[in-house]
PDB file of C-alpha atoms and ligand atoms in Angstrom:
ATOM      1  CA  MET A   1    -135.437 192.888  81.641  1.00 83.00           C
ATOM      2  CA  GLY A   2    -136.015 189.863  83.954  1.00 86.00           C
ATOM      3  CA  ASP A   3    -132.378 189.872  85.003  1.00 91.00           C
ATOM      4  CA  ILE A   4    -132.452 193.529  85.952  1.00 94.00           C
ATOM      5  CA  LEU A   5    -135.537 193.241  87.822  1.00 95.00           C
ATOM      6  CA  ALA A   6    -134.100 190.210  89.829  1.00 95.00           C
ATOM      7  CA  GLU A   7    -131.011 192.382  90.506  1.00 96.00           C
ATOM      8  CA  ILE A   8    -132.916 195.508  91.821  1.00 97.00           C
ATOM      9  CA  TYR A   9    -135.669 193.435  93.617  1.00 97.00           C
ATOM     10  CA  PRO A  10    -134.644 194.412  97.179  1.00 98.00           C
ATOM     11  CA  TRP A  11    -134.715 198.184  96.073  1.00 98.00           C
ATOM     12  CA  VAL A  12    -137.962 197.859  94.134  1.00 98.00           C
ATOM     13  CA  LYS A  13    -139.616 196.189  97.186  1.00 98.00           C
ATOM     14  CA  ALA A  14    -138.289 198.608  99.690  1.00 98.00           C
ATOM     15  CA  LEU A  15    -139.750 201.470  97.281  1.00 98.00           C
ATOM     16  CA  HIS A  16    -142.916 199.579  96.963  1.00 98.00           C
ATOM     17  CA  ILE A  17    -143.283 199.376 100.995  1.00 98.00           C
ATOM     18  CA  ILE A  18    -142.423 203.056 101.258  1.00 98.00           C
ATOM     19  CA  SER A  19    -145.071 204.054  98.717  1.00 98.00           C
ATOM     20  CA  VAL A  20    -147.626 201.723 100.566  1.00 98.00           C
ATOM     21  CA  ILE A  21    -146.946 203.356 103.885  1.00 98.00           C
ATOM     22  CA  ALA A  22    -147.569 206.854 102.422  1.00 98.00           C
ATOM     23  CA  TRP A  23    -150.731 205.810 100.501  1.00 98.00           C
ATOM     24  CA  MET A  24    -152.153 204.006 103.624  1.00 98.00           C
ATOM     25  CA  ALA A  25    -151.381 206.917 105.905  1.00 98.00           C
ATOM     26  CA  GLY A  26    -153.487 209.290 103.570  1.00 98.00           C
ATOM     27  CA  MET A  27    -156.251 206.561 103.042  1.00 98.00           C
ATOM     28  CA  LEU A  28    -156.624 206.530 106.869  1.00 98.00           C
ATOM     29  CA  TYR A  29    -156.503 210.179 107.578  1.00 98.00           C
ATOM     30  CA  LEU A  30    -158.497 211.671 104.819  1.00 98.00           C
ATOM     31  CA  PRO A  31    -161.900 209.950 105.916  1.00 98.00           C
ATOM     32  CA  ARG A  32    -160.926 211.248 109.458  1.00 98.00           C
ATOM     33  CA  LEU A  33    -160.819 214.761 108.173  1.00 98.00           C
ATOM     34  CA  TYR A  34    -164.335 214.232 106.441  1.00 98.00           C
ATOM     35  CA  VAL A  35    -165.822 213.082 109.802  1.00 98.00           C
ATOM     36  CA  TYR A  36    -164.919 216.518 111.480  1.00 98.00           C
ATOM     37  CA  HIS A  37    -165.588 218.534 108.139  1.00 98.00           C
ATOM     38  CA  ALA A  38    -169.131 217.040 107.964  1.00 98.00           C
ATOM     39  CA  ASP A  39    -169.915 218.781 111.315  1.00 97.00           C
ATOM     40  CA  ALA A  40    -168.209 222.140 110.507  1.00 97.00           C
ATOM     41  CA  GLU A  41    -170.443 224.944 109.495  1.00 96.00           C
ATOM     42  CA  THR A  42    -170.483 225.533 105.686  1.00 96.00           C
ATOM     43  CA  GLY A  43    -168.597 228.819 104.838  1.00 95.00           C
ATOM     44  CA  SER A  44    -166.693 228.802 108.313  1.00 97.00           C
ATOM     45  CA  ASP A  45    -163.009 229.216 108.635  1.00 97.00           C
ATOM     46  CA  GLN A  46    -162.818 225.655 109.838  1.00 98.00           C
ATOM     47  CA  SER A  47    -164.435 224.274 106.889  1.00 98.00           C
ATOM     48  CA  GLU A  48    -162.284 226.358 104.605  1.00 98.00           C
ATOM     49  CA  THR A  49    -159.181 225.131 106.301  1.00 98.00           C
ATOM     50  CA  PHE A  50    -160.409 221.417 105.986  1.00 98.00           C
ATOM     51  CA  LYS A  51    -160.733 222.081 102.216  1.00 98.00           C
ATOM     52  CA  ILE A  52    -157.078 223.173 101.839  1.00 98.00           C
ATOM     53  CA  MET A  53    -155.944 220.311 104.063  1.00 98.00           C
ATOM     54  CA  GLU A  54    -158.026 217.628 102.066  1.00 98.00           C
ATOM     55  CA  ARG A  55    -156.791 219.049  98.920  1.00 98.00           C
ATOM     56  CA  ARG A  56    -153.220 219.007  99.719  1.00 98.00           C
ATOM     57  CA  LEU A  57    -153.374 215.532 101.373  1.00 98.00           C
ATOM     58  CA  LEU A  58    -155.022 213.977  98.290  1.00 98.00           C
ATOM     59  CA  ARG A  59    -153.116 215.641  95.468  1.00 98.00           C
ATOM     60  CA  GLY A  60    -149.680 216.038  97.507  1.00 98.00           C
ATOM     61  CA  ILE A  61    -149.566 212.591  98.938  1.00 98.00           C
ATOM     62  CA  ILE A  62    -152.502 210.119  98.451  1.00 98.00           C
ATOM     63  CA  ASN A  63    -152.506 210.319  94.435  1.00 98.00           C
ATOM     64  CA  PRO A  64    -148.719 210.125  93.930  1.00 98.00           C
ATOM     65  CA  ALA A  65    -148.284 207.457  96.616  1.00 98.00           C
ATOM     66  CA  MET A  66    -150.921 205.189  94.854  1.00 98.00           C
ATOM     67  CA  ILE A  67    -149.228 205.608  91.519  1.00 98.00           C
ATOM     68  CA  SER A  68    -145.745 204.652  92.863  1.00 98.00           C
ATOM     69  CA  THR A  69    -147.255 201.684  94.903  1.00 98.00           C
ATOM     70  CA  LEU A  70    -148.875 200.470  91.558  1.00 98.00           C
ATOM     71  CA  ILE A  71    -145.633 201.001  89.469  1.00 98.00           C
ATOM     72  CA  PHE A  72    -143.253 199.213  91.933  1.00 98.00           C
ATOM     73  CA  GLY A  73    -146.040 196.732  92.655  1.00 98.00           C
ATOM     74  CA  VAL A  74    -146.271 195.882  88.769  1.00 97.00           C
ATOM     75  CA  LEU A  75    -142.522 195.674  88.692  1.00 97.00           C
ATOM     76  CA  LEU A  76    -142.457 193.215  91.527  1.00 97.00           C
ATOM     77  CA  LEU A  77    -145.092 191.070  89.758  1.00 96.00           C
ATOM     78  CA  GLY A  78    -142.796 191.216  86.683  1.00 95.00           C
ATOM     79  CA  THR A  79    -139.702 190.050  88.717  1.00 96.00           C
ATOM     80  CA  PRO A  80    -138.932 186.305  87.543  1.00 94.00           C
ATOM     81  CA  GLY A  81    -139.656 183.557  89.997  1.00 92.00           C
ATOM     82  CA  LEU A  82    -141.260 185.900  92.779  1.00 93.00           C
ATOM     83  CA  VAL A  83    -145.146 185.352  92.284  1.00 95.00           C
ATOM     84  CA  ASP A  84    -146.533 181.835  91.383  1.00 95.00           C
ATOM     85  CA  PHE A  85    -150.013 183.050  89.811  1.00 96.00           C
ATOM     86  CA  THR A  86    -151.325 179.487  90.673  1.00 96.00           C
ATOM     87  CA  ASP A  87    -151.248 180.574  94.393  1.00 97.00           C
ATOM     88  CA  PHE A  88    -154.525 182.203  95.773  1.00 97.00           C
ATOM     89  CA  TRP A  89    -152.796 184.794  97.938  1.00 97.00           C
ATOM     90  CA  ILE A  90    -151.801 187.122  95.022  1.00 97.00           C
ATOM     91  CA  TRP A  91    -155.335 187.113  93.544  1.00 98.00           C
ATOM     92  CA  ILE A  92    -156.954 187.896  96.955  1.00 98.00           C
ATOM     93  CA  LYS A  93    -154.234 190.615  97.431  1.00 98.00           C
ATOM     94  CA  LEU A  94    -154.961 192.028  93.954  1.00 98.00           C
ATOM     95  CA  ALA A  95    -158.615 192.070  94.723  1.00 98.00           C
ATOM     96  CA  ALA A  96    -158.214 193.854  97.883  1.00 98.00           C
ATOM     97  CA  VAL A  97    -156.010 196.439  96.114  1.00 98.00           C
ATOM     98  CA  PHE A  98    -158.640 196.945  93.539  1.00 98.00           C
ATOM     99  CA  LEU A  99    -161.114 197.726  96.497  1.00 98.00           C
ATOM    100  CA  MET A 100    -158.553 200.059  97.987  1.00 98.00           C
ATOM    101  CA  GLY A 101    -158.587 201.878  94.450  1.00 98.00           C
ATOM    102  CA  TRP A 102    -162.292 202.039  94.581  1.00 98.00           C
ATOM    103  CA  VAL A 103    -162.364 203.683  98.107  1.00 98.00           C
ATOM    104  CA  HIS A 104    -159.651 206.019  96.839  1.00 98.00           C
ATOM    105  CA  GLY A 105    -161.841 207.160  93.930  1.00 98.00           C
ATOM    106  CA  ASN A 106    -164.915 207.665  96.163  1.00 98.00           C
ATOM    107  CA  LEU A 107    -162.709 209.701  98.606  1.00 98.00           C
ATOM    108  CA  SER A 108    -161.530 211.896  95.734  1.00 98.00           C
ATOM    109  CA  ARG A 109    -165.200 212.348  94.565  1.00 98.00           C
ATOM    110  CA  TRP A 110    -166.545 213.213  98.059  1.00 98.00           C
ATOM    111  CA  ARG A 111    -163.649 215.787  98.493  1.00 98.00           C
ATOM    112  CA  LYS A 112    -165.157 217.801  95.450  1.00 98.00           C
ATOM    113  CA  ASP A 113    -168.658 217.716  97.213  1.00 98.00           C
ATOM    114  CA  PHE A 114    -166.916 219.172 100.413  1.00 98.00           C
ATOM    115  CA  GLU A 115    -165.032 221.746  98.046  1.00 98.00           C
ATOM    116  CA  ARG A 116    -168.393 222.879  96.553  1.00 97.00           C
ATOM    117  CA  ASP A 117    -170.301 222.696 100.104  1.00 97.00           C
ATOM    118  CA  GLU A 118    -172.402 220.149  98.673  1.00 97.00           C
ATOM    119  CA  ASN A 119    -171.690 217.409 101.086  1.00 97.00           C
ATOM    120  CA  THR A 120    -174.947 215.862 102.498  1.00 97.00           C
ATOM    121  CA  ARG A 121    -173.302 212.759 104.292  1.00 98.00           C
ATOM    122  CA  PRO A 122    -173.220 212.770 108.096  1.00 98.00           C
ATOM    123  CA  ALA A 123    -170.043 212.290 110.147  1.00 98.00           C
ATOM    124  CA  LYS A 124    -171.249 208.632 110.981  1.00 97.00           C
ATOM    125  CA  PHE A 125    -171.165 207.636 107.269  1.00 98.00           C
ATOM    126  CA  TYR A 126    -167.375 208.778 107.039  1.00 98.00           C
ATOM    127  CA  ARG A 127    -166.607 207.126 110.506  1.00 97.00           C
ATOM    128  CA  MET A 128    -167.815 203.817 108.884  1.00 97.00           C
ATOM    129  CA  VAL A 129    -165.897 204.511 105.634  1.00 97.00           C
ATOM    130  CA  ASN A 130    -162.638 204.912 107.740  1.00 97.00           C
ATOM    131  CA  GLU A 131    -162.870 201.296 108.779  1.00 98.00           C
ATOM    132  CA  ILE A 132    -162.836 199.813 105.003  1.00 98.00           C
ATOM    133  CA  PRO A 133    -159.033 200.836 104.245  1.00 98.00           C
ATOM    134  CA  THR A 134    -158.027 199.258 107.583  1.00 98.00           C
ATOM    135  CA  VAL A 135    -159.589 195.996 106.962  1.00 98.00           C
ATOM    136  CA  LEU A 136    -158.318 196.049 103.424  1.00 98.00           C
ATOM    137  CA  MET A 137    -154.851 196.656 104.510  1.00 98.00           C
ATOM    138  CA  ILE A 138    -154.801 194.057 107.073  1.00 98.00           C
ATOM    139  CA  ILE A 139    -156.022 191.510 104.377  1.00 98.00           C
ATOM    140  CA  ILE A 140    -153.409 192.715 101.830  1.00 98.00           C
ATOM    141  CA  VAL A 141    -150.391 192.553 104.301  1.00 98.00           C
ATOM    142  CA  ILE A 142    -151.371 189.011 105.709  1.00 98.00           C
ATOM    143  CA  MET A 143    -151.834 187.734 102.098  1.00 98.00           C
ATOM    144  CA  VAL A 144    -148.419 189.039 100.928  1.00 97.00           C
ATOM    145  CA  VAL A 145    -146.306 188.363 104.094  1.00 97.00           C
ATOM    146  CA  VAL A 146    -147.850 184.952 105.174  1.00 97.00           C
ATOM    147  CA  LYS A 147    -148.917 183.770 101.619  1.00 97.00           C
ATOM    148  CA  PRO A 148    -151.582 181.379 103.495  1.00 96.00           C
ATOM    149  CA  PHE A 149    -152.642 179.565 100.320  1.00 92.00           C
TER     150      PHE A 149
HETATM  151  C1  HEM B 201    -151.406 196.891  92.216  1.00 55.93           C
HETATM  152  C2  HEM B 201    -150.731 196.857  93.418  1.00 55.93           C
HETATM  153  C3  HEM B 201    -149.888 196.101  94.141  1.00 55.93           C
HETATM  154  C4  HEM B 201    -149.159 194.952  93.390  1.00 55.93           C
HETATM  155  C5  HEM B 201    -149.152 194.564  92.084  1.00 55.93           C
HETATM  156  C6  HEM B 201    -148.323 194.498  94.461  1.00 55.93           C
HETATM  157  C7  HEM B 201    -147.431 193.378  94.316  1.00 55.93           C
HETATM  158  C8  HEM B 201    -146.550 192.866  95.290  1.00 55.93           C
HETATM  159  C9  HEM B 201    -145.543 191.880  95.000  1.00 55.93           C
HETATM  160  C10 HEM B 201    -145.492 190.906  93.935  1.00 55.93           C
HETATM  161  C11 HEM B 201    -144.872 191.678  96.187  1.00 55.93           C
HETATM  162  C12 HEM B 201    -143.495 190.883  96.423  1.00 55.93           C
HETATM  163  C13 HEM B 201    -143.791 189.694  97.180  1.00 55.93           C
HETATM  164  C14 HEM B 201    -142.647 188.906  97.713  1.00 55.93           C
HETATM  165  O1  HEM B 201    -141.562 189.577  97.732  1.00 55.93           O
HETATM  166  O2  HEM B 201    -142.782 187.710  97.935  1.00 55.93           O
HETATM  167  C15 HEM B 201    -145.234 192.751  97.076  1.00 55.93           C
HETATM  168  C16 HEM B 201    -144.658 192.932  98.218  1.00 55.93           C
HETATM  169  C17 HEM B 201    -145.362 193.676  99.297  1.00 55.93           C
HETATM  170  N1  HEM B 201    -146.639 194.442  99.251  1.00 55.93           N
HETATM  171 FE1  HEM B 201    -147.483 194.846  97.344  1.00 55.93          FE
HETATM  172  N2  HEM B 201    -148.687 195.020  95.711  1.00 55.93           N
HETATM  173  C18 HEM B 201    -149.560 196.041  95.557  1.00 55.93           C
HETATM  174  C19 HEM B 201    -150.100 196.826  96.277  1.00 55.93           C
HETATM  175  C20 HEM B 201    -149.785 196.704  97.792  1.00 55.93           C
HETATM  176  C21 HEM B 201    -150.503 197.421  98.815  1.00 55.93           C
HETATM  177  C22 HEM B 201    -151.710 198.184  98.542  1.00 55.93           C
HETATM  178  C23 HEM B 201    -150.139 197.043  99.817  1.00 55.93           C
HETATM  179  C24 HEM B 201    -150.350 197.453 101.415  1.00 55.93           C
HETATM  180  C25 HEM B 201    -151.487 197.890 101.775  1.00 55.93           C
HETATM  181  C26 HEM B 201    -148.983 196.144  99.637  1.00 55.93           C
HETATM  182  C27 HEM B 201    -148.102 195.592 100.768  1.00 55.93           C
HETATM  183  C28 HEM B 201    -146.912 194.779 100.327  1.00 55.93           C
HETATM  184  C29 HEM B 201    -145.879 194.407 101.364  1.00 55.93           C
HETATM  185  C30 HEM B 201    -145.992 194.706 102.786  1.00 55.93           C
HETATM  186  C31 HEM B 201    -144.924 193.737 100.674  1.00 55.93           C
HETATM  187  C32 HEM B 201    -143.646 193.062 101.235  1.00 55.93           C
HETATM  188  C33 HEM B 201    -143.888 191.714 101.643  1.00 55.93           C
HETATM  189  C34 HEM B 201    -142.659 191.010 102.049  1.00 55.93           C
HETATM  190  O3  HEM B 201    -141.708 191.583 102.225  1.00 55.93           O
HETATM  191  O4  HEM B 201    -142.655 189.761 102.384  1.00 55.93           O
HETATM  192  N3  HEM B 201    -148.827 196.002  98.281  1.00 55.93           N
HETATM  193  N4  HEM B 201    -146.321 193.368  96.447  1.00 55.93           N
END
C-alpha cells in the first residue's frame, strides 16, 4: 500500500488541494449568505431564495468537498516518509482542521434554523463567524507549506 501511495502522491496532493479550495470557497461564502438572510423578512421571496442557495451550497459543495479533503488528507498522512509526527506543524494543522470541522457543523445547524424560520441571531453574529474559517485557513496553509516547527 505504501508503495502505491508514494507513486500516486502528486495526484493525491493535487486532489487534496482541489477539494480544499472547494471546501474553503463554501466555508467563506455560506456565513456571508447568513449575514444577508438574517436581515431578510421571514417568508419573503428573498428569504425563500436564500434557503435554496444555502441548502444547495452546503449539500452540493461544502459537504462533499469536506469529505474528499479528509479522504485525500488521510491518504497523504499514510504516504511513507511524508509526515514526521514528531514535528509540531502537523498537530497544529490537524487541530485547526478539527476546528474548521466544528465551524462546518455549526453552519449546518444554523442552516436548519433559517430553513425553519427560527433564526434569532443578528447579521453581526454571522459577520464575526465569517472571520473564523479565514483565520483557520491561514494557519493551516502556513503550517503545511512553511512547516515552521
Ligand atoms: C484531516 C484533514 C487534512 C489532513 C489529514 C491533511 C494532511 C495533509 C498532508 C499530509 C499534506 C502533505 C504535506 C506535504 O506534501 O508535505 C497536505 C498538503 C496540503 N494540505 Fe492538507 N490536510 C488536511 C486538510 C487540509 C485543509 C483543511 C487545508 C486548507 C485549508 C489543507 C491544505 C493543504 C495544502 C495547501 C497542502 C499542500 C502543501 C504543499 O504542497 O506544500 N489541508 N495535507
